[in-house]
Amino acid sequence: MQMSYAIRCAFYQLLLAALMLVAMLQLLYLSLLSGLHGQEEQDQYFEFFPPSPRSVDQVKAQLRTALASGGVLDASGDYRVYRGLLKTTMDPNDVILATHASVDNLLHLSGLLERWEGPLSVSVFAATKEEAQLATVLTYALSSHCPDMRARVAMHLVCPSRYEAAVPDPREPGEFALLRSCQEVFDKLARVAQPGVNYALGTNVSYPNNLLRNLAREGANYALVIDVDMVPSEGLWRSLREMLDQSKQWAGTALVVPAFEIRRARRMPMNKNELLQLYQVGEVRPFYYGLCTPCQAPTNYSRWVNLPEETLLRPAYVVPWQDPWEPFYVAGGKVPTFDERFRQYGFNRISQACELHVAGFDFEVLNEGFLVHKGFKEVLKFHPQKEAENQHNKILYRQFKQELKAKYPDSPRHC
């Protein structure tokens, strides 16, 4: 009996030692993992030991805290900014997809979540008090029913300074209280929304696109800043991560993602082969082809579509910046912010690309990845407000270029 007891004790001691060894090996592996540069090793580890997702209650508490702060005014004093209605944790070397939208155009977020596998940051503009309330209720519903939103999306809110967003009352969130799934939330938004161009808001307040872009990009190292009604090619996030992880040579480089637009958005092309098939029959064309051809022409679409097919994403050719090119790109490091004096329509992205050039960045066009805008962009009918805003921004752009000479006195480049 004593021998049997001694054997059992020895067995339990051995088992305990084995468990402690497993725990120590796991901690050692985590320590080694933190020093690895490749995303593949991290993915393999987290496939077996996934991080604990934030609970619905934690996300809702963050929403309440952000709204209860009352927000902060932007530099102009015209807008109230609520940072971090939703937050997401992010690897400092990750590539974030940064976008902006009016409340009505948030329905496009569903498609972005499907195509972009990495973190997203969205700045929402609510032009009226009613839209601000809808935005908070919508954020509340999305955080409740959409696990991807809780795991991967940061959301910020901007509204005119005279309004304050309120914490949604869970007892009276309208018809959103009856929803039970993520798809139901987006379906409901599609029914109540009135999507349209952002400068046709029907209010006396301008759409602060550059403020929204800066807010969405804030805190990111590498970011791809796009419009919310654009869709990236499948696997673009993972391909960018792999490319950026393999080399540190990208400082001072803007990696251009060619942008296209599709006539009908029923089925968006997933890869370059599908895009080229639609391109050849006129269903897809270069972005802004009918609105501002010079704004995208330097991308050199004829060269891009004739590149040999490749498996790995890489820069294919260098393009010198020229006015008025406004490419969509990925860049890290000291990227100039968007000038927030530009609002509504005209020169808001061109001005930032101009400063990027003067600051010393080079533009290299990627070989495989792309963006597709939903619908053809066409010249709109004359609108007095739009024309007035465009003329104001045109004058501001001339002033902006003069200011760059003082800001970068040693730069040999100019716009």
CSV table of C-alpha atoms in Angstrom, one decimal:
chain,number,residue,atom,x,y,z
A,1,MET,CA,0.0,0.0,0.0
A,2,GLN,CA,2.8,2.4,0.9
A,3,MET,CA,4.6,1.5,-2.4
A,4,SER,CA,1.4,2.2,-4.3
A,5,TYR,CA,1.0,5.6,-2.6
A,6,ALA,CA,4.6,6.5,-3.3
A,7,ILE,CA,4.1,5.6,-7.0
A,8,ARG,CA,1.0,7.8,-7.2
A,9,CYS,CA,2.8,10.7,-5.6
A,10,ALA,CA,5.7,10.3,-8.0
A,11,PHE,CA,3.3,10.2,-11.0
A,12,TYR,CA,1.5,13.4,-9.9
A,13,GLN,CA,4.8,15.1,-9.4
A,14,LEU,CA,5.9,14.1,-12.8
A,15,LEU,CA,2.6,15.3,-14.3
A,16,LEU,CA,2.9,18.7,-12.6
A,17,ALA,CA,6.4,19.1,-13.8
A,18,ALA,CA,5.3,18.3,-17.3
A,19,LEU,CA,2.5,20.9,-17.2
A,20,MET,CA,4.9,23.5,-15.9
A,21,LEU,CA,7.3,22.7,-18.7
A,22,VAL,CA,4.5,23.1,-21.3
A,23,ALA,CA,3.6,26.5,-19.8
A,24,MET,CA,7.3,27.6,-19.8
A,25,LEU,CA,7.7,26.5,-23.4
A,26,GLN,CA,4.5,28.4,-24.4
A,27,LEU,CA,5.8,31.6,-22.6
A,28,LEU,CA,9.2,31.1,-24.3
A,29,TYR,CA,7.5,30.7,-27.7
A,30,LEU,CA,5.5,33.9,-27.1
A,31,SER,CA,8.8,35.7,-26.3
A,32,LEU,CA,10.5,34.5,-29.4
A,33,LEU,CA,7.4,35.2,-31.5
A,34,SER,CA,7.5,38.9,-30.5
A,35,GLY,CA,10.8,39.2,-32.2
A,36,LEU,CA,9.8,37.6,-35.4
A,37,HIS,CA,9.2,39.8,-38.4
A,38,GLY,CA,7.1,37.5,-40.5
A,39,GLN,CA,3.3,37.6,-40.2
A,40,GLU,CA,3.1,33.8,-41.1
A,41,GLU,CA,4.6,32.7,-37.8
A,42,GLN,CA,2.2,34.9,-35.8
A,43,ASP,CA,-0.8,33.6,-37.8
A,44,GLN,CA,0.2,30.0,-37.1
A,45,TYR,CA,0.5,30.6,-33.4
A,46,PHE,CA,-2.8,32.5,-33.1
A,47,GLU,CA,-4.6,29.8,-35.1
A,48,PHE,CA,-4.0,27.6,-32.1
A,49,PHE,CA,-4.0,30.2,-29.3
A,50,PRO,CA,-6.4,33.0,-30.5
A,51,PRO,CA,-6.5,36.2,-28.4
A,52,SER,CA,-9.5,36.7,-26.3
A,53,PRO,CA,-12.0,39.0,-28.2
A,54,ARG,CA,-13.4,42.0,-26.5
A,55,SER,CA,-16.8,41.4,-25.1
A,56,VAL,CA,-19.9,43.3,-26.2
A,57,ASP,CA,-20.1,44.9,-22.8
A,58,GLN,CA,-16.5,46.2,-23.0
A,59,VAL,CA,-17.2,47.7,-26.4
A,60,LYS,CA,-20.4,49.3,-25.3
A,61,ALA,CA,-18.6,50.8,-22.3
A,62,GLN,CA,-16.0,52.3,-24.6
A,63,LEU,CA,-18.8,53.8,-26.7
A,64,ARG,CA,-20.4,55.4,-23.6
A,65,THR,CA,-17.1,56.7,-22.4
A,66,ALA,CA,-16.3,58.3,-25.7
A,67,LEU,CA,-19.7,60.0,-26.0
A,68,ALA,CA,-19.8,61.1,-22.4
A,69,SER,CA,-16.5,63.1,-22.9
A,70,GLY,CA,-18.5,65.6,-25.0
A,71,GLY,CA,-15.9,65.4,-27.7
A,72,VAL,CA,-13.2,68.0,-28.6
A,73,LEU,CA,-13.4,70.9,-31.1
A,74,ASP,CA,-11.2,70.7,-34.2
A,75,ALA,CA,-8.6,73.5,-35.0
A,76,SER,CA,-11.2,75.6,-36.8
A,77,GLY,CA,-13.8,75.3,-34.0
A,78,ASP,CA,-16.5,74.3,-36.6
A,79,TYR,CA,-16.6,70.6,-35.8
A,80,ARG,CA,-16.9,68.4,-32.7
A,81,VAL,CA,-14.8,65.3,-32.8
A,82,TYR,CA,-15.5,62.1,-30.8
A,83,ARG,CA,-12.5,59.8,-31.0
A,84,GLY,CA,-12.7,56.1,-30.4
A,85,LEU,CA,-16.4,55.2,-30.4
A,86,LEU,CA,-15.1,51.9,-31.3
A,87,LYS,CA,-11.4,50.9,-30.8
A,88,THR,CA,-9.2,48.1,-32.1
A,89,THR,CA,-5.8,46.9,-31.1
A,90,MET,CA,-3.2,46.9,-33.9
A,91,ASP,CA,0.3,45.7,-34.6
A,92,PRO,CA,2.5,48.9,-35.0
A,93,ASN,CA,3.7,47.4,-38.3
A,94,ASP,CA,0.2,46.7,-39.6
A,95,VAL,CA,-1.5,48.3,-42.6
A,96,ILE,CA,-4.7,50.0,-41.7
A,97,LEU,CA,-7.5,50.8,-44.2
A,98,ALA,CA,-8.6,54.3,-43.4
A,99,THR,CA,-11.9,55.7,-44.8
A,100,HIS,CA,-14.6,58.2,-44.1
A,101,ALA,CA,-18.3,58.5,-44.8
A,102,SER,CA,-21.6,60.3,-44.1
A,103,VAL,CA,-24.0,58.2,-42.0
A,104,ASP,CA,-26.0,57.2,-45.0
A,105,ASN,CA,-22.9,55.8,-46.8
A,106,LEU,CA,-21.9,53.6,-43.9
A,107,LEU,CA,-23.7,50.7,-45.6
A,108,HIS,CA,-20.6,50.3,-47.8
A,109,LEU,CA,-18.7,49.2,-44.6
A,110,SER,CA,-20.0,45.7,-45.0
A,111,GLY,CA,-18.2,45.1,-48.3
A,112,LEU,CA,-15.0,46.5,-46.9
A,113,LEU,CA,-15.1,44.1,-44.0
A,114,GLU,CA,-15.4,41.2,-46.5
A,115,ARG,CA,-12.5,42.3,-48.7
A,116,TRP,CA,-10.0,43.8,-46.2
A,117,GLU,CA,-8.8,41.2,-43.7
A,118,GLY,CA,-6.9,43.6,-41.5
A,119,PRO,CA,-7.8,46.6,-39.3
A,120,LEU,CA,-10.1,49.4,-40.5
A,121,SER,CA,-10.6,52.9,-39.2
A,122,VAL,CA,-13.7,54.8,-40.1
A,123,SER,CA,-14.5,58.5,-39.5
A,124,VAL,CA,-18.2,59.2,-39.7
A,125,PHE,CA,-19.7,62.7,-40.4
A,126,ALA,CA,-23.2,63.5,-39.0
A,127,ALA,CA,-24.4,66.8,-40.5
A,128,THR,CA,-27.5,67.2,-38.2
A,129,LYS,CA,-28.4,66.4,-34.7
A,130,GLU,CA,-30.7,63.6,-36.0
A,131,GLU,CA,-27.8,62.0,-37.9
A,132,ALA,CA,-25.6,62.2,-34.9
A,133,GLN,CA,-28.2,60.2,-32.9
A,134,LEU,CA,-28.5,57.7,-35.8
A,135,ALA,CA,-24.7,57.3,-35.8
A,136,THR,CA,-24.5,56.5,-32.1
A,137,VAL,CA,-27.5,54.1,-32.3
A,138,LEU,CA,-25.9,52.4,-35.4
A,139,THR,CA,-22.6,52.1,-33.7
A,140,TYR,CA,-24.3,50.5,-30.7
A,141,ALA,CA,-26.1,48.0,-32.9
A,142,LEU,CA,-23.0,47.1,-34.9
A,143,SER,CA,-20.9,46.6,-31.8
A,144,SER,CA,-23.7,44.3,-30.4
A,145,HIS,CA,-24.2,42.1,-33.5
A,146,CYS,CA,-21.0,42.2,-35.6
A,147,PRO,CA,-18.0,40.4,-34.2
A,148,ASP,CA,-15.8,41.7,-37.0
A,149,MET,CA,-16.7,45.3,-36.0
A,150,ARG,CA,-15.6,44.6,-32.4
A,151,ALA,CA,-12.4,42.9,-33.4
A,152,ARG,CA,-11.1,45.0,-36.4
A,153,VAL,CA,-12.8,48.4,-36.6
A,154,ALA,CA,-12.0,51.7,-35.0
A,155,MET,CA,-14.8,54.3,-35.4
A,156,HIS,CA,-14.8,58.0,-34.8
A,157,LEU,CA,-17.6,60.6,-35.1
A,158,VAL,CA,-17.5,64.2,-36.3
A,159,CYS,CA,-20.5,66.6,-36.2
A,160,PRO,CA,-21.0,70.4,-36.3
A,161,SER,CA,-19.7,72.0,-33.1
A,162,ARG,CA,-23.2,73.2,-32.2
A,163,TYR,CA,-24.3,69.6,-31.7
A,164,GLU,CA,-23.4,67.0,-29.1
A,165,ALA,CA,-23.8,63.3,-29.7
A,166,ALA,CA,-25.7,61.5,-26.9
A,167,VAL,CA,-25.3,58.1,-25.4
A,168,PRO,CA,-28.0,55.9,-27.0
A,169,ASP,CA,-30.7,54.8,-24.6
A,170,PRO,CA,-30.8,51.0,-24.9
A,171,ARG,CA,-34.5,51.1,-24.1
A,172,GLU,CA,-35.3,53.4,-27.0
A,173,PRO,CA,-33.0,52.7,-30.0
A,174,GLY,CA,-35.9,52.7,-32.4
A,175,GLU,CA,-36.3,49.8,-34.8
A,176,PHE,CA,-32.6,48.8,-34.3
A,177,ALA,CA,-33.7,47.2,-31.0
A,178,LEU,CA,-35.4,44.5,-32.9
A,179,LEU,CA,-32.4,43.4,-34.9
A,180,ARG,CA,-30.6,40.2,-34.0
A,181,SER,CA,-27.7,39.8,-36.5
A,182,CYS,CA,-25.0,41.8,-38.2
A,183,GLN,CA,-26.6,41.3,-41.6
A,184,GLU,CA,-29.9,42.6,-40.2
A,185,VAL,CA,-28.2,45.8,-39.0
A,186,PHE,CA,-26.7,46.5,-42.5
A,187,ASP,CA,-30.1,45.6,-44.2
A,188,LYS,CA,-31.9,48.0,-41.9
A,189,LEU,CA,-29.3,50.7,-42.6
A,190,ALA,CA,-29.8,50.2,-46.4
A,191,ARG,CA,-33.5,50.8,-45.9
A,192,VAL,CA,-33.3,54.0,-43.9
A,193,ALA,CA,-30.2,55.5,-45.6
A,194,GLN,CA,-30.2,57.9,-48.5
A,195,PRO,CA,-26.7,57.4,-49.9
A,196,GLY,CA,-25.4,60.1,-52.3
A,197,VAL,CA,-22.5,62.4,-53.0
A,198,ASN,CA,-21.2,63.9,-49.8
A,199,TYR,CA,-21.3,67.5,-50.9
A,200,ALA,CA,-25.1,67.2,-51.5
A,201,LEU,CA,-25.9,67.1,-47.8
A,202,GLY,CA,-28.7,69.7,-48.0
A,203,THR,CA,-27.3,71.6,-45.0
A,204,ASN,CA,-25.3,74.7,-44.4
A,205,VAL,CA,-22.3,72.8,-43.1
A,206,SER,CA,-19.4,71.6,-45.4
A,207,TYR,CA,-18.3,68.0,-45.4
A,208,PRO,CA,-14.9,68.0,-43.7
A,209,ASN,CA,-13.2,65.3,-45.8
A,210,ASN,CA,-9.6,66.1,-44.9
A,211,LEU,CA,-10.4,66.3,-41.1
A,212,LEU,CA,-12.1,62.9,-41.5
A,213,ARG,CA,-9.2,61.4,-43.3
A,214,ASN,CA,-6.7,62.6,-40.7
A,215,LEU,CA,-8.8,61.3,-37.9
A,216,ALA,CA,-9.1,57.8,-39.6
A,217,ARG,CA,-5.4,57.7,-40.2
A,218,GLU,CA,-4.4,58.9,-36.8
A,219,GLY,CA,-1.9,56.7,-34.9
A,220,ALA,CA,-1.3,54.4,-37.9
A,221,ASN,CA,2.1,53.7,-39.3
A,222,TYR,CA,1.2,52.3,-42.7
A,223,ALA,CA,-2.2,53.3,-44.0
A,224,LEU,CA,-4.2,53.1,-47.2
A,225,VAL,CA,-6.7,56.0,-47.2
A,226,ILE,CA,-9.6,55.4,-49.6
A,227,ASP,CA,-13.2,56.5,-50.1
A,228,VAL,CA,-15.8,54.3,-48.4
A,229,ASP,CA,-17.5,53.3,-51.7
A,230,MET,CA,-14.3,51.7,-53.0
A,231,VAL,CA,-13.4,48.0,-52.7
A,232,PRO,CA,-9.8,46.6,-52.6
A,233,SER,CA,-8.7,43.5,-54.5
A,234,GLU,CA,-9.0,40.3,-52.6
A,235,GLY,CA,-6.0,39.6,-50.4
A,236,LEU,CA,-4.5,43.0,-50.7
A,237,TRP,CA,-4.0,43.5,-46.9
A,238,ARG,CA,-2.1,40.2,-46.6
A,239,SER,CA,0.0,40.8,-49.6
A,240,LEU,CA,0.9,44.3,-48.3
A,241,ARG,CA,1.9,42.9,-44.9
A,242,GLU,CA,4.1,40.2,-46.5
A,243,MET,CA,5.8,42.7,-48.8
A,244,LEU,CA,6.4,45.3,-46.0
A,245,ASP,CA,7.6,42.6,-43.6
A,246,GLN,CA,10.3,41.4,-46.0
A,247,SER,CA,12.1,44.7,-46.3
A,248,LYS,CA,12.7,48.0,-44.5
A,249,GLN,CA,13.4,50.0,-47.7
A,250,TRP,CA,9.9,51.6,-48.0
A,251,ALA,CA,10.7,54.7,-45.9
A,252,GLY,CA,10.0,57.7,-48.1
A,253,THR,CA,8.1,55.7,-50.7
A,254,ALA,CA,4.4,56.0,-51.6
A,255,LEU,CA,3.2,52.6,-52.9
A,256,VAL,CA,0.5,53.5,-55.4
A,257,VAL,CA,-2.6,51.2,-55.6
A,258,PRO,CA,-4.1,51.8,-59.1
A,259,ALA,CA,-7.8,52.8,-58.8
A,260,PHE,CA,-10.6,51.9,-61.2
A,261,GLU,CA,-14.3,52.4,-61.4
A,262,ILE,CA,-17.0,49.9,-62.5
A,263,ARG,CA,-20.2,50.6,-64.3
A,264,ARG,CA,-22.3,48.1,-62.3
A,265,ALA,CA,-21.3,47.1,-58.8
A,266,ARG,CA,-23.3,43.8,-58.7
A,267,ARG,CA,-20.1,41.8,-58.7
A,268,MET,CA,-16.8,43.4,-57.9
A,269,PRO,CA,-13.6,41.9,-59.5
A,270,MET,CA,-11.6,39.9,-57.0
A,271,ASN,CA,-8.2,39.7,-58.8
A,272,LYS,CA,-6.4,41.3,-61.7
A,273,ASN,CA,-7.5,38.7,-64.3
A,274,GLU,CA,-11.2,39.4,-63.5
A,275,LEU,CA,-10.5,43.2,-63.5
A,276,LEU,CA,-8.8,43.0,-66.9
A,277,GLN,CA,-11.7,41.0,-68.5
A,278,LEU,CA,-14.1,43.8,-67.4
A,279,TYR,CA,-11.6,46.4,-68.5
A,280,GLN,CA,-11.4,45.0,-72.0
A,281,VAL,CA,-15.2,45.2,-72.5
A,282,GLY,CA,-15.6,48.7,-71.1
A,283,GLU,CA,-17.3,47.7,-67.8
A,284,VAL,CA,-14.2,48.9,-65.9
A,285,ARG,CA,-12.2,52.0,-66.6
A,286,PRO,CA,-9.6,54.2,-64.8
A,287,PHE,CA,-10.9,56.1,-61.8
A,288,TYR,CA,-12.1,59.6,-62.6
A,289,TYR,CA,-11.9,58.8,-66.4
A,290,GLY,CA,-15.0,60.9,-67.1
A,291,LEU,CA,-14.5,63.5,-64.4
A,292,CYS,CA,-10.9,64.4,-64.2
A,293,THR,CA,-8.6,62.3,-66.5
A,294,PRO,CA,-5.4,64.1,-65.5
A,295,CYS,CA,-6.1,63.4,-61.8
A,296,GLN,CA,-5.2,59.7,-62.4
A,297,ALA,CA,-3.4,59.6,-65.7
A,298,PRO,CA,0.1,59.5,-64.3
A,299,THR,CA,-0.6,56.1,-62.9
A,300,ASN,CA,0.0,54.9,-66.5
A,301,TYR,CA,-2.9,52.5,-66.8
A,302,SER,CA,-1.8,51.2,-70.3
A,303,ARG,CA,1.5,50.1,-68.8
A,304,TRP,CA,-0.1,48.6,-65.7
A,305,VAL,CA,-2.7,46.4,-67.6
A,306,ASN,CA,0.1,45.0,-69.8
A,307,LEU,CA,2.4,44.0,-66.9
A,308,PRO,CA,3.3,40.3,-66.9
A,309,GLU,CA,1.2,38.2,-64.4
A,310,GLU,CA,3.0,37.7,-61.1
A,311,THR,CA,2.2,35.9,-57.8
A,312,LEU,CA,3.8,38.3,-55.3
A,313,LEU,CA,2.9,41.9,-54.8
A,314,ARG,CA,5.8,44.3,-55.5
A,315,PRO,CA,6.4,47.8,-56.9
A,316,ALA,CA,6.4,47.6,-60.7
A,317,TYR,CA,7.6,51.0,-61.9
A,318,VAL,CA,8.4,54.5,-60.6
A,319,VAL,CA,6.2,57.5,-61.6
A,320,PRO,CA,7.3,61.1,-61.0
A,321,TRP,CA,4.5,63.1,-59.4
A,322,GLN,CA,2.9,65.8,-61.5
A,323,ASP,CA,0.0,68.1,-60.9
A,324,PRO,CA,-2.9,67.3,-60.5
A,325,TRP,CA,-2.2,63.6,-59.7
A,326,GLU,CA,-4.0,62.3,-56.6
A,327,PRO,CA,-3.1,58.6,-56.3
A,328,PHE,CA,-4.3,56.2,-53.6
A,329,TYR,CA,-1.2,54.9,-51.8
A,330,VAL,CA,0.3,53.1,-48.8
A,331,ALA,CA,3.0,54.9,-47.0
A,332,GLY,CA,4.6,54.9,-43.6
A,333,GLY,CA,6.7,57.2,-41.5
A,334,LYS,CA,6.4,60.9,-41.5
A,335,VAL,CA,3.5,61.2,-44.0
A,336,PRO,CA,2.2,64.8,-44.2
A,337,THR,CA,-1.4,65.1,-43.0
A,338,PHE,CA,-4.3,66.3,-45.1
A,339,ASP,CA,-4.8,70.0,-44.9
A,340,GLU,CA,-8.1,70.4,-43.1
A,341,ARG,CA,-8.8,73.8,-44.6
A,342,PHE,CA,-9.9,71.9,-47.7
A,343,ARG,CA,-13.5,70.9,-47.3
A,344,GLN,CA,-16.3,69.6,-49.5
A,345,TYR,CA,-15.3,69.5,-53.2
A,346,GLY,CA,-12.0,70.0,-54.9
A,347,PHE,CA,-8.2,69.8,-54.3
A,348,ASN,CA,-8.5,68.1,-51.0
A,349,ARG,CA,-6.4,65.0,-52.0
A,350,ILE,CA,-4.3,66.7,-54.7
A,351,SER,CA,-2.9,69.1,-52.0
A,352,GLN,CA,-1.8,66.2,-49.8
A,353,ALA,CA,-0.2,64.4,-52.8
A,354,CYS,CA,1.6,67.6,-53.7
A,355,GLU,CA,3.1,68.0,-50.3
A,356,LEU,CA,4.1,64.3,-50.2
A,357,HIS,CA,6.1,65.0,-53.4
A,358,VAL,CA,7.7,68.2,-52.1
A,359,ALA,CA,8.5,66.4,-48.8
A,360,GLY,CA,10.7,63.9,-50.8
A,361,PHE,CA,8.5,60.9,-51.2
A,362,ASP,CA,8.8,58.8,-54.4
A,363,PHE,CA,5.8,57.1,-56.0
A,364,GLU,CA,6.0,53.5,-57.1
A,365,VAL,CA,3.0,51.7,-58.7
A,366,LEU,CA,2.2,48.2,-57.4
A,367,ASN,CA,1.9,45.4,-59.9
A,368,GLU,CA,-1.1,43.4,-58.8
A,369,GLY,CA,-3.3,45.1,-56.1
A,370,PHE,CA,-6.0,47.6,-57.1
A,371,LEU,CA,-9.1,49.5,-55.9
A,372,VAL,CA,-12.5,49.6,-57.6
A,373,HIS,CA,-15.0,52.4,-57.1
A,374,LYS,CA,-18.7,51.4,-57.2
A,375,GLY,CA,-20.1,53.2,-60.3
A,376,PHE,CA,-18.7,55.4,-63.0
A,377,LYS,CA,-17.9,59.0,-61.9
A,378,GLU,CA,-19.5,61.5,-64.2
A,379,VAL,CA,-19.6,65.2,-64.5
A,380,LEU,CA,-22.5,66.5,-62.5
A,381,LYS,CA,-25.0,69.2,-63.5
A,382,PHE,CA,-24.0,72.7,-62.6
A,383,HIS,CA,-24.6,73.3,-58.9
A,384,PRO,CA,-23.9,76.9,-57.6
A,385,GLN,CA,-22.8,75.7,-54.1
A,386,LYS,CA,-20.5,73.1,-55.6
A,387,GLU,CA,-18.9,75.5,-58.1
A,388,ALA,CA,-18.4,78.1,-55.3
A,389,GLU,CA,-16.7,75.6,-53.1
A,390,ASN,CA,-14.5,74.4,-56.0
A,391,GLN,CA,-13.4,77.9,-56.8
A,392,HIS,CA,-12.6,78.6,-53.1
A,393,ASN,CA,-10.5,75.5,-52.9
A,394,LYS,CA,-8.8,76.3,-56.2
A,395,ILE,CA,-7.6,79.7,-54.8
A,396,LEU,CA,-6.7,78.0,-51.5
A,397,TYR,CA,-4.6,75.4,-53.5
A,398,ARG,CA,-2.5,78.2,-55.1
A,399,GLN,CA,-1.9,79.6,-51.6
A,400,PHE,CA,-1.1,76.2,-50.3
A,401,LYS,CA,1.6,75.6,-52.9
A,402,GLN,CA,3.3,78.9,-51.9
A,403,GLU,CA,3.2,77.9,-48.3
A,404,LEU,CA,5.0,74.7,-49.1
A,405,LYS,CA,8.0,76.7,-50.4
A,406,ALA,CA,8.4,78.2,-46.9
A,407,LYS,CA,7.7,74.9,-45.2
A,408,TYR,CA,10.3,73.0,-47.2
A,409,PRO,CA,12.9,75.7,-48.1
A,410,ASP,CA,15.6,73.1,-49.0
A,411,SER,CA,13.5,70.9,-51.2
A,412,PRO,CA,14.4,71.0,-54.9
A,413,ARG,CA,10.8,69.8,-55.7
A,414,HIS,CA,7.8,72.0,-56.3
A,415,CYS,CA,4.2,71.5,-57.4
